[in-house]
Amino acid sequence: MTTTVERGVAGALDSALPTRFSLTPKTTLTGQLDGAWWPYSRDLTTELPPLVEALDGRLGRITRVMVNPTRWPVVPHKVPATGHTVHVGWFTELDPEKMILLSYTVGRFDLLVIPPGTEPAAAARLLTAAAIPGSVLTAGVLMSDEAATGGRMRDTRSSEDTWENDGGPALPSLRHPSSARG
């Protein structure tokens, strides 16, 4: 289920921008991911509060977040969220495409983090794929598969554009072979 929640946190990039995320529906099937998040920037201080606010009602109070620092230029130790502080840790062993959230009620919650500059169609596919119950695909595999899919789609569009711009396929000669003699 893809969800957008209007941002209402002071200091956010733009409080009118929705928080873009998807969550795996409640089921007995467990998978590698519990959903996905598509932030607007790589600024955790700005991006985390709206996500935590949106998820608090569904997962309980988020107390800790873990990220791989290779995807975040600055990893703050603490980020203020609605009515509490979220502690942020970083681990280079963590899949760089993933974020782990910890809450009192749900425990561990793993999200695919979709890069901010991702094309909307690709992000929509990733938001959907990360929320499939029981999926065995990791965050890194989903991102790799999407890169391959996106490349094939760009190649197809490029071929179609070339075909259209060149007037379609080459037409066979309409002259009769015997008229080709000189």
Short mmCIF file of C-alpha atoms in Angstrom, two decimals:
data_model
loop_
_atom_site.label_atom_id
_atom_site.label_comp_id
_atom_site.label_asym_id
_atom_site.label_seq_id
_atom_site.Cartn_x
_atom_site.Cartn_y
_atom_site.Cartn_z
CA MET A 1 0.00 0.00 0.00
CA THR A 2 1.59 3.29 -1.09
CA THR A 3 0.83 6.15 1.21
CA THR A 4 1.44 9.85 1.14
CA VAL A 5 0.94 11.93 4.24
CA GLU A 6 0.98 15.72 4.23
CA ARG A 7 4.04 17.07 6.01
CA GLY A 8 3.40 19.34 8.93
CA VAL A 9 6.79 19.54 10.60
CA ALA A 10 8.41 22.92 11.09
CA GLY A 11 11.67 23.22 9.18
CA ALA A 12 10.73 20.65 6.56
CA LEU A 13 11.73 21.39 2.98
CA ASP A 14 8.16 22.33 2.21
CA SER A 15 5.40 21.43 4.65
CA ALA A 16 2.99 21.01 1.71
CA LEU A 17 5.04 18.11 0.30
CA PRO A 18 3.65 14.69 1.17
CA THR A 19 5.72 12.05 2.93
CA ARG A 20 6.08 9.32 0.32
CA PHE A 21 6.24 5.77 1.60
CA SER A 22 4.69 2.33 1.24
CA LEU A 23 4.08 -0.32 3.87
CA THR A 24 3.62 -4.05 3.62
CA PRO A 25 0.02 -4.94 4.49
CA LYS A 26 -0.49 -6.74 7.78
CA THR A 27 -0.01 -10.43 7.09
CA THR A 28 1.67 -13.49 8.54
CA LEU A 29 4.15 -13.51 5.65
CA THR A 30 7.47 -11.95 6.52
CA GLY A 31 9.84 -10.70 3.90
CA GLN A 32 13.12 -8.86 3.60
CA LEU A 33 11.46 -5.43 3.66
CA ASP A 34 8.51 -3.84 5.39
CA GLY A 35 8.04 -1.13 2.80
CA ALA A 36 9.83 1.79 1.17
CA TRP A 37 10.46 5.49 1.68
CA TRP A 38 11.14 8.09 -1.03
CA PRO A 39 12.62 11.20 0.63
CA TYR A 40 13.00 14.54 -1.13
CA SER A 41 16.64 15.01 -0.11
CA ARG A 42 19.59 13.35 1.63
CA ASP A 43 19.15 15.59 4.70
CA LEU A 44 18.13 13.29 7.57
CA THR A 45 17.49 16.21 9.93
CA THR A 46 14.83 17.51 7.55
CA GLU A 47 13.48 14.25 6.14
CA LEU A 48 13.21 12.01 9.22
CA PRO A 49 10.68 14.02 11.30
CA PRO A 50 7.85 13.80 8.71
CA LEU A 51 8.51 10.07 8.19
CA VAL A 52 8.53 9.38 11.93
CA GLU A 53 5.35 11.41 12.36
CA ALA A 54 3.64 9.49 9.57
CA LEU A 55 4.73 6.10 10.93
CA ASP A 56 4.20 6.73 14.66
CA GLY A 57 0.46 6.06 14.37
CA ARG A 58 1.03 2.81 12.49
CA LEU A 59 4.12 1.43 14.22
CA GLY A 60 4.16 3.09 17.59
CA ARG A 61 6.83 5.51 18.70
CA ILE A 62 9.95 5.28 16.54
CA THR A 63 12.93 5.57 18.91
CA ARG A 64 15.93 4.65 16.77
CA VAL A 65 16.92 4.73 13.12
CA MET A 66 19.95 3.07 11.52
CA VAL A 67 21.40 4.01 8.14
CA ASN A 68 24.50 3.38 6.06
CA PRO A 69 26.49 6.66 5.94
CA THR A 70 27.48 6.18 2.28
CA ARG A 71 24.06 7.49 1.19
CA TRP A 72 23.71 10.31 3.75
CA PRO A 73 26.21 13.22 3.71
CA VAL A 74 25.53 14.01 7.39
CA VAL A 75 24.23 11.52 9.94
CA PRO A 76 23.03 13.39 13.02
CA HIS A 77 23.11 11.56 16.36
CA LYS A 78 19.64 12.78 17.32
CA VAL A 79 16.71 14.18 15.37
CA PRO A 80 13.74 15.89 17.02
CA ALA A 81 10.42 14.36 16.04
CA THR A 82 6.87 15.02 17.16
CA GLY A 83 7.08 15.04 20.95
CA HIS A 84 10.28 12.99 21.25
CA THR A 85 13.82 12.49 19.99
CA VAL A 86 14.88 9.81 17.53
CA HIS A 87 18.41 8.46 17.96
CA VAL A 88 20.23 7.88 14.69
CA GLY A 89 23.03 5.39 14.25
CA TRP A 90 25.09 4.46 11.26
CA PHE A 91 26.60 1.16 10.24
CA THR A 92 28.73 0.61 7.16
CA GLU A 93 27.69 -3.06 7.16
CA LEU A 94 24.04 -2.11 6.60
CA ASP A 95 22.73 -2.34 3.03
CA PRO A 96 23.18 1.25 1.73
CA GLU A 97 19.73 1.10 0.11
CA LYS A 98 18.00 0.32 3.41
CA MET A 99 17.02 2.03 6.64
CA ILE A 100 16.10 0.24 9.86
CA LEU A 101 13.61 1.80 12.26
CA LEU A 102 13.03 0.55 15.78
CA SER A 103 9.84 1.10 17.76
CA TYR A 104 8.52 -0.04 21.13
CA THR A 105 5.51 -1.83 19.68
CA VAL A 106 6.59 -3.33 16.35
CA GLY A 107 10.28 -3.84 16.97
CA ARG A 108 12.42 -3.74 13.86
CA PHE A 109 11.06 -2.28 10.64
CA ASP A 110 13.17 -2.31 7.43
CA LEU A 111 12.53 0.20 4.64
CA LEU A 112 14.00 0.46 1.17
CA VAL A 113 15.23 4.05 0.73
CA ILE A 114 14.57 5.25 -2.80
CA PRO A 115 17.08 7.92 -3.87
CA PRO A 116 15.56 11.43 -3.91
CA GLY A 117 16.24 12.06 -7.62
CA THR A 118 14.56 8.86 -8.81
CA GLU A 119 12.10 9.24 -11.71
CA PRO A 120 8.47 9.04 -10.45
CA ALA A 121 7.63 5.92 -12.51
CA ALA A 122 10.66 4.07 -11.17
CA ALA A 123 9.90 5.22 -7.62
CA ALA A 124 6.32 3.98 -7.97
CA ARG A 125 7.56 0.55 -9.05
CA LEU A 126 9.98 0.43 -6.12
CA LEU A 127 7.37 1.59 -3.59
CA THR A 128 5.12 -1.23 -4.78
CA ALA A 129 7.81 -3.92 -4.96
CA ALA A 130 9.13 -3.19 -1.46
CA ALA A 131 5.66 -3.63 0.04
CA ILE A 132 4.95 -7.12 -1.35
CA PRO A 133 4.29 -9.44 1.60
CA GLY A 134 6.81 -12.25 1.97
CA SER A 135 9.16 -10.97 -0.73
CA VAL A 136 12.66 -12.41 -0.54
CA LEU A 137 14.18 -9.54 -2.52
CA THR A 138 16.58 -7.33 -0.60
CA ALA A 139 16.82 -3.56 -0.93
CA GLY A 140 20.00 -3.86 -3.00
CA VAL A 141 18.43 -6.41 -5.35
CA LEU A 142 15.33 -4.23 -5.87
CA MET A 143 17.48 -1.21 -6.71
CA SER A 144 19.66 -3.25 -9.05
CA ASP A 145 16.63 -4.77 -10.78
CA GLU A 146 15.05 -1.34 -11.16
CA ALA A 147 18.25 0.07 -12.66
CA ALA A 148 18.20 -2.75 -15.23
CA THR A 149 14.47 -2.27 -15.90
CA GLY A 150 14.90 1.48 -16.23
CA GLY A 151 17.80 0.99 -18.65
CA ARG A 152 15.78 -1.38 -20.82
CA MET A 153 12.83 1.05 -20.81
CA ARG A 154 15.08 3.98 -21.79
CA ASP A 155 16.62 1.87 -24.58
CA THR A 156 13.15 0.91 -25.84
CA ARG A 157 11.97 4.54 -25.78
CA SER A 158 15.16 5.62 -27.56
CA SER A 159 14.66 2.96 -30.25
CA GLU A 160 11.04 4.00 -30.71
CA ASP A 161 12.02 7.67 -30.93
CA THR A 162 14.70 6.86 -33.51
CA TRP A 163 12.23 4.75 -35.48
CA GLU A 164 9.65 7.57 -35.45
CA ASN A 165 12.20 10.27 -36.33
CA ASP A 166 13.59 8.26 -39.22
CA GLY A 167 10.19 7.71 -40.79
CA GLY A 168 9.62 4.18 -39.64
CA PRO A 169 11.18 1.04 -41.01
CA ALA A 170 12.91 1.06 -44.34
CA LEU A 171 10.40 0.20 -47.05
CA PRO A 172 11.37 -2.37 -49.64
CA SER A 173 11.90 -1.09 -53.11
CA LEU A 174 8.63 -0.83 -54.99
CA ARG A 175 10.33 -1.28 -58.34
CA HIS A 176 10.09 -4.63 -59.99
CA PRO A 177 13.43 -6.45 -60.00
CA SER A 178 13.42 -6.61 -63.80
CA SER A 179 13.17 -2.80 -64.03
CA ALA A 180 16.45 -2.46 -62.15
CA ARG A 181 18.34 -3.45 -65.28
CA GLY A 182 19.90 -0.75 -66.98
#
